[in-house]
Each structure stands twice: as structure tokens, then as C-alpha cells.
Backbone as CSV, one residue per row, in Angstrom:
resi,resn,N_x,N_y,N_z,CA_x,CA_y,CA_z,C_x,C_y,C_z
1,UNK,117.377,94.214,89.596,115.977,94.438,89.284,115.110,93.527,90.151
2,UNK,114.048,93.986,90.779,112.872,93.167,91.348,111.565,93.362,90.791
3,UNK,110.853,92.382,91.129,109.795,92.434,90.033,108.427,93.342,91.202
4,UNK,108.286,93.826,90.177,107.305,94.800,91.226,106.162,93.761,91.992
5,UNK,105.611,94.315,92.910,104.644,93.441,93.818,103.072,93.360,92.947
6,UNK,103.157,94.229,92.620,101.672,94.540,91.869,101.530,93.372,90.921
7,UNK,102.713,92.606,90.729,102.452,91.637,89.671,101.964,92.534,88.108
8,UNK,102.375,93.298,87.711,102.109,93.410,86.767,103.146,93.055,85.367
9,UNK,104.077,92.382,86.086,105.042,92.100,84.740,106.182,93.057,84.626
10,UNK,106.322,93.998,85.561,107.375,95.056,85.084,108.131,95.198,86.128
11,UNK,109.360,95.700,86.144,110.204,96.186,87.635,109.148,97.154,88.291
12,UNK,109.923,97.213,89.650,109.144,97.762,90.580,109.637,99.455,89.873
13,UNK,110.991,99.776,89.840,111.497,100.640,89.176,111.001,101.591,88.086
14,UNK,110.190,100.699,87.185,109.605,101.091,86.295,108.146,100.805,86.284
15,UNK,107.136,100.704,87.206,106.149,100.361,87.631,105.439,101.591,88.367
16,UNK,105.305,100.558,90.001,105.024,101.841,91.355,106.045,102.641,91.490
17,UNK,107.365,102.488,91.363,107.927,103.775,92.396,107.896,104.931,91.681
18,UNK,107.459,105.210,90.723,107.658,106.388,90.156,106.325,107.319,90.404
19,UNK,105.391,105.971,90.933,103.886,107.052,91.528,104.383,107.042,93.087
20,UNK,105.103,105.941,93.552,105.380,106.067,95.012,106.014,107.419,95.438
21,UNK,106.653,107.999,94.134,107.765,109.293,94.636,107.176,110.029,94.345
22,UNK,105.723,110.255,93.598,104.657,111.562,93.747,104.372,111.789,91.740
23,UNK,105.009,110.959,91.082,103.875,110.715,89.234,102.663,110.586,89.775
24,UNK,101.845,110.930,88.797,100.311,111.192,88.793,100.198,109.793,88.181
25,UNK,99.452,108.890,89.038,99.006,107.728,88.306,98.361,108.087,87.054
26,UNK,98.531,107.462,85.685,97.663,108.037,84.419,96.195,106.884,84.523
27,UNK,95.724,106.133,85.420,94.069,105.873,85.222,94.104,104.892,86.673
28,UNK,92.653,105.085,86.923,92.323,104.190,88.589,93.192,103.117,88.665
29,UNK,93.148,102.262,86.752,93.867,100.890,87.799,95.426,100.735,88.163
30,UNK,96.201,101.560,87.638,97.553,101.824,87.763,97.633,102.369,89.889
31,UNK,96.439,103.023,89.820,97.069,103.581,91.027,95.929,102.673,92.281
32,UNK,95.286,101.634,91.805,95.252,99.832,92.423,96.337,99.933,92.452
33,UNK,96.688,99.545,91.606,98.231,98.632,91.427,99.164,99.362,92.368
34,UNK,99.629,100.837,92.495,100.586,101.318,92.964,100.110,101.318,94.202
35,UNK,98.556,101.547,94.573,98.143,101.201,96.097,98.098,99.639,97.152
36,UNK,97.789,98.526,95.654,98.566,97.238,95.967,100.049,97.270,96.505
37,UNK,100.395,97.742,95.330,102.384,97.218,96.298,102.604,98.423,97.414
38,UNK,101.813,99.831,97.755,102.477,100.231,99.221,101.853,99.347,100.032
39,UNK,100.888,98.591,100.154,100.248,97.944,101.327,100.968,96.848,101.396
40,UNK,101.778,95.922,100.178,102.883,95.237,100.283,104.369,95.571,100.922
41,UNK,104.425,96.690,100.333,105.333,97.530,101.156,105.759,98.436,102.479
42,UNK,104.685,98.171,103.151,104.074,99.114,103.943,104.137,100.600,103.860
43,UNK,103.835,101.149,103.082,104.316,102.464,102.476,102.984,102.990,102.779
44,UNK,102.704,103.556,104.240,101.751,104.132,104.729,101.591,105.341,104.070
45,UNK,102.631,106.570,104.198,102.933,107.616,103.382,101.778,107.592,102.379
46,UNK,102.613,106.872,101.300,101.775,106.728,99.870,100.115,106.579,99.805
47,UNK,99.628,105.522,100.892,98.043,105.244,101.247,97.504,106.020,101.626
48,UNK,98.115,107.143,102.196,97.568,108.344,102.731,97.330,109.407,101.592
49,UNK,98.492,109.828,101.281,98.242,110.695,100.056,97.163,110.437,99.232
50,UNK,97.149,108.886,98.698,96.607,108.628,97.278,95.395,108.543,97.593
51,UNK,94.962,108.427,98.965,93.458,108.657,99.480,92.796,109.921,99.347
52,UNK,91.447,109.758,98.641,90.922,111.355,98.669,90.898,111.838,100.000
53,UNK,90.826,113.292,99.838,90.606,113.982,101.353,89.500,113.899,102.246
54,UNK,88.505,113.733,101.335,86.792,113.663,101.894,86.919,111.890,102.734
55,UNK,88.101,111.295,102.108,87.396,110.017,102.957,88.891,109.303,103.463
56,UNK,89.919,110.500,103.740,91.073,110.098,104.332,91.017,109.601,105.075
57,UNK,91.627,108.595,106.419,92.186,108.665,107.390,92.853,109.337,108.297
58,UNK,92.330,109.761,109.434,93.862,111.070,109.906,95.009,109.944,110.616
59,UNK,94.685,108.985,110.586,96.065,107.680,110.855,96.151,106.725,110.581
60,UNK,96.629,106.078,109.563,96.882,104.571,109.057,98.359,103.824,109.913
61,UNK,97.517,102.455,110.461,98.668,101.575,110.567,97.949,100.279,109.862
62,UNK,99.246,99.472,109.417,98.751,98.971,109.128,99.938,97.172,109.877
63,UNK,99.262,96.233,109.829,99.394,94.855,110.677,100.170,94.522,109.786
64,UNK,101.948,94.557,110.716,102.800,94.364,110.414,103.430,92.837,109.705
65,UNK,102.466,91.840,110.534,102.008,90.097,110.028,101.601,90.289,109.026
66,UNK,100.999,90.967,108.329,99.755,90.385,106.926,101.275,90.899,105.909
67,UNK,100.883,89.951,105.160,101.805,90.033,103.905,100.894,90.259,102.804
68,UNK,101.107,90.908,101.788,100.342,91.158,100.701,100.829,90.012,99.748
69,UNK,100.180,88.807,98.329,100.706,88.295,97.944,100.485,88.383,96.323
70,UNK,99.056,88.688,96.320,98.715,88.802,94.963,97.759,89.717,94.886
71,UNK,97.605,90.313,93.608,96.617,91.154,93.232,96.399,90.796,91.705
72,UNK,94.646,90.841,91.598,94.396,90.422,90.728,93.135,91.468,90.463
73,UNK,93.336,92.192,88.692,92.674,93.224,88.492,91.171,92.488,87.830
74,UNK,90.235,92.118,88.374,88.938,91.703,87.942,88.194,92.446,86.799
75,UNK,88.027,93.994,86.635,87.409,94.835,85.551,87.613,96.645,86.182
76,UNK,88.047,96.800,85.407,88.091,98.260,85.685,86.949,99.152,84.276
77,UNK,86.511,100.970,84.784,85.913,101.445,84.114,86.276,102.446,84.443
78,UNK,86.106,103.462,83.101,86.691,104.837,83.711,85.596,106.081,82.747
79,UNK,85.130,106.649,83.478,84.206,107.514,82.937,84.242,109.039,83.220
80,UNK,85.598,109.653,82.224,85.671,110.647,82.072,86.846,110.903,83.787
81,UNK,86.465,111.746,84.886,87.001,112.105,85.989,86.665,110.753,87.060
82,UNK,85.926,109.836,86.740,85.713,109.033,87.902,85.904,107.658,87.198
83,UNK,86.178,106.701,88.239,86.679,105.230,87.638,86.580,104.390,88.773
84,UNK,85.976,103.048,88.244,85.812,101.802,89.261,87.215,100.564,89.012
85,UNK,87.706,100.444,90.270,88.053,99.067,89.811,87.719,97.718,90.492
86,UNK,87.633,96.582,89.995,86.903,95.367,90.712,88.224,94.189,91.215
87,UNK,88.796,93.944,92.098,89.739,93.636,92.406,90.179,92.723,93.328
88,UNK,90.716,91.607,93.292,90.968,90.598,94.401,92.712,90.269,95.233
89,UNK,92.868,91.009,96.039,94.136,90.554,96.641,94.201,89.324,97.448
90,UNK,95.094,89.553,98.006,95.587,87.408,98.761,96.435,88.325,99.642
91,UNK,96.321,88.058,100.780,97.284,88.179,101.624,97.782,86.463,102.375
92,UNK,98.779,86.728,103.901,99.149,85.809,103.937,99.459,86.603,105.692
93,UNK,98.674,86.104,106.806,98.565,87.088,108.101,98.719,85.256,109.037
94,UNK,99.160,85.681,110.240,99.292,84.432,111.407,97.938,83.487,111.493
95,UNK,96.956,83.883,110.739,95.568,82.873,111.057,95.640,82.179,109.482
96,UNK,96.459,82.672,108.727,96.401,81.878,107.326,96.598,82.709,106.017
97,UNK,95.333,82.413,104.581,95.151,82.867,104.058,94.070,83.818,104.198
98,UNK,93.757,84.655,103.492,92.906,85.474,103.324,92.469,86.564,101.680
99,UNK,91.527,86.480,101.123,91.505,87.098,99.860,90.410,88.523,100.285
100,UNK,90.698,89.584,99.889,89.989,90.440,100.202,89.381,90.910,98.732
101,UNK,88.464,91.080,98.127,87.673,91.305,97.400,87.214,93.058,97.081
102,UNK,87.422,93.861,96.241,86.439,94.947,96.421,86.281,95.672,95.184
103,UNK,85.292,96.870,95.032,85.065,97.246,93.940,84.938,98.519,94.464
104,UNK,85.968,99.219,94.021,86.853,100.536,94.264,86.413,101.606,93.841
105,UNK,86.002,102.916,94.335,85.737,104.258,93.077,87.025,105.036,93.441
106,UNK,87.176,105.891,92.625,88.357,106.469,92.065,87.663,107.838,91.440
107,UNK,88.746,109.047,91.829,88.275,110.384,91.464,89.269,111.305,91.317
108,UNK,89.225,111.810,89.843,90.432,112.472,89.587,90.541,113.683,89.510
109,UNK,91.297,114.687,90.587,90.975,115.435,90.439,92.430,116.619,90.176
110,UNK,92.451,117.617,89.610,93.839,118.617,89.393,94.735,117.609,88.690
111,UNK,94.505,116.687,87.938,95.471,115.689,87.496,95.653,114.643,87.606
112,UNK,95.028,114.699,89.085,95.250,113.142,90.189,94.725,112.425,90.346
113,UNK,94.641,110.628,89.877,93.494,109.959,90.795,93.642,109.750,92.099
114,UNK,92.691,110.018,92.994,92.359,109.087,94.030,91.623,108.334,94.524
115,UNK,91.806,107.442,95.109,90.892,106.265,96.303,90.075,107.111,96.650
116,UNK,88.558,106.806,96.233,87.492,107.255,97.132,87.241,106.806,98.134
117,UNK,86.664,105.334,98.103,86.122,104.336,99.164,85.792,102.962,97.793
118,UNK,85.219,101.807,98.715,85.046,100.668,98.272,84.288,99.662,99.010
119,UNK,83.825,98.802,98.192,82.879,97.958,98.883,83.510,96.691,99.462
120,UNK,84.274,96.387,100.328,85.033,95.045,100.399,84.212,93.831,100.452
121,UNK,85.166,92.955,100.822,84.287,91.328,101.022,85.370,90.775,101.138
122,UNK,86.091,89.935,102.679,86.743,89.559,102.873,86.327,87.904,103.207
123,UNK,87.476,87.104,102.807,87.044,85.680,103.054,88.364,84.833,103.348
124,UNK,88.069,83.450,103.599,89.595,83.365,103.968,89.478,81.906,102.542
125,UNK,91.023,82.022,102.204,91.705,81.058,101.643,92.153,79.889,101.664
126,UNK,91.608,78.538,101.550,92.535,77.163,101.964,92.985,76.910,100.949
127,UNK,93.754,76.185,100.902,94.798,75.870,99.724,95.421,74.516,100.321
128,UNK,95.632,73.476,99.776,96.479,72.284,99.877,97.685,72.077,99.482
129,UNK,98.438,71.693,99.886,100.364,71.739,100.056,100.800,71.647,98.837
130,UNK,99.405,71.078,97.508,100.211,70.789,96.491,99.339,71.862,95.345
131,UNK,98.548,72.567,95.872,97.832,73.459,94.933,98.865,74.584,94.298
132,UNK,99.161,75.229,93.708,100.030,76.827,93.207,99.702,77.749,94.006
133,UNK,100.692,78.275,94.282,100.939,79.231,95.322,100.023,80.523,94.932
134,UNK,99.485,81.252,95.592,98.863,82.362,94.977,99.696,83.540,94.527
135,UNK,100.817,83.873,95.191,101.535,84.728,94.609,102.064,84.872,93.473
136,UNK,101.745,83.805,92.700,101.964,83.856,91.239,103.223,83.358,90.932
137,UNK,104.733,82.409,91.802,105.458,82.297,91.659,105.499,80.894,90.720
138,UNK,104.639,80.358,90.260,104.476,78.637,89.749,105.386,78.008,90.602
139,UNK,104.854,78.099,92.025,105.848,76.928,92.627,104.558,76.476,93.252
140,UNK,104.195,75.186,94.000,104.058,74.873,94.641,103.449,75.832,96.059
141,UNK,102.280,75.335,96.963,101.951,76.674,97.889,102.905,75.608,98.935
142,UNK,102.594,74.432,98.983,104.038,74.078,100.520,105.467,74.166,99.757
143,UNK,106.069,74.867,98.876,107.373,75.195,98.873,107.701,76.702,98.572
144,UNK,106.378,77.471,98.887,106.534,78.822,98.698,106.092,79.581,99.774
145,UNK,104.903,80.363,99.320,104.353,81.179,100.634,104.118,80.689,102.441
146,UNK,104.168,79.146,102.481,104.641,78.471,103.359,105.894,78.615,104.168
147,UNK,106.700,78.704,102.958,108.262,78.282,103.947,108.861,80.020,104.368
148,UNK,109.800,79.951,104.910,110.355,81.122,105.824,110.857,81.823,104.773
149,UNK,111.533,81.015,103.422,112.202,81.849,103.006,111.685,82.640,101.625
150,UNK,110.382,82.329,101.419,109.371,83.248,100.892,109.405,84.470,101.402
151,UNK,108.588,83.976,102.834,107.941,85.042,103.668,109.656,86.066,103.371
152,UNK,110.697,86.004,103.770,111.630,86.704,103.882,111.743,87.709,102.154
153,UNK,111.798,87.280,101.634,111.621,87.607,100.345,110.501,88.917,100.005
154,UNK,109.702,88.578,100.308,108.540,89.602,100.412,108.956,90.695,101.139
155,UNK,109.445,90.289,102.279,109.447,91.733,103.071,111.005,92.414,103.018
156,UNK,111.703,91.816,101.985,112.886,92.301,101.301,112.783,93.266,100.141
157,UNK,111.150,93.203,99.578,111.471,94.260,98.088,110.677,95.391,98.975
């Protein structure tokens, strides 16, 4: 068992992959969450799909350096077919930290939610060797997302 990326407390198993393999997320913030761990995962596929059509991409890559580390669900709302969520991730890319910020709409349609668009706000992260790691592991940030064998870890689930 691995613990899903989304941080939500559950296997990945019993979490995202079951929207990763094409379940209908059941509300916006589940399918955050399942859109959190493909961008952890690089699961371009999935970012594509779960994107509405009106504001797809016709090509996602995405920067193979940035590590996804945390996601943190700020407030979600859901009103009937449409839903916001307010949301802060942490990544972890060759210039450092970075927290990206945004407040998401969501539109459900034949069953399905999807990613409309969002307002971002990106900023960067300092942290001191002895602060908690952001990924939520209670270790230490210089004996975690620091060392090699974090980073390896991550790009193992």
C-alpha cells in the first residue's frame, strides 16, 4: 500500500486511481485531489481529460524537475452543477520551493466534473533546515524533501 499523494489519508488505490482509470469524481474537491496527485504523478493523460473542453489544452507537458509535495484544500463550494475550490500546493523544482495558490471553478457536466480554469498566485517558499517539511511527513525539511532519498520516493509512487 502507498499513501496516496493527494494527502488525503487513504491509499492511492482507494483514493485517485479509481478516477485516474476513468470513475466520475463524485464533487470538485475529490477531482482537486485526483488532479493534485496526476500532476504528482505526471499523469498528463488524466489532466487532459479532466479538463473541460472549452478551456482544454491541445498539449500538456509538464517540467519533469518540479515535484508536487503537498496539497492543501483551503474551502470548497458546490452549487448544484458548478463548484469552486480554494487551494494551496507546494512543489519542490531546481530553484527551490514554491507554493502555488488558486481558486478553481469546476463544471459538471453528463455526470462529470471538470476543471474549468482558475485564478493562480504563485510564490516561492523558504523554509529553514529545522522547520517541518511541507509534505506532511513530520520529519524535519533538512532530513526530508532535501535529501535524495525523499526526492526518490516521490517519483516512485
Amino acid at each position: 500500500m502507498s499513501a496516496c499523494p493527494c494527502q488525503s489519508g487513504l491509499d492511492y488505490r482507494q483514493c485517485c486511481q479509481p478516477l485516474h482509470e476513468g470513475k466520475p469524481a463524485p464533487s470538485p474537491q475529490a477531482l482537486m485531489r485526483s488532479r493534485f496527485c496526476a500532476f504528482a504523478l505526471n499523469n498528463t493523460a488524466y489532466l487532459t481529460s479532466s479538463w473541460h473542453h472549452s478551456q482544454r489544452p491541445a498539449t500538456l507537458t509538464l517540467d519533469s524537475d518540479e515535484q508536487w509535495l503537498a496539497l492543501e484544500i483551503l474551502h470548497c463550494d458546490t452549487d448544484g452543477d458548478t463548484g469552486t475550490v480554494h487551494f494551496r500546493a507546494t512543489s519542490k523544482h531546481r530553484q527551490g520551493l514554491s507554493v502555488l495558490e488558486e481558486n478553481s471553478r469546476f463544471v459538471k457536466e453528463n455526470g462529470h466534473w471538470f476543471y474549468l480554469d482558475g485564478t493562480p498566485k504563485s510564490s516561492v517558499l523558504k523554509l529553514g533546515r529545522n522547520d517541518p517539511c511541507p509534505c506532511g511527513s513530520s520529519r524535519k525539511f533538512k532530513k526530508c524533501c532535501r535529501s535524495e532519498e525523499h526526492t526518490s520516493e516521490l517519483q516512485s509512487q
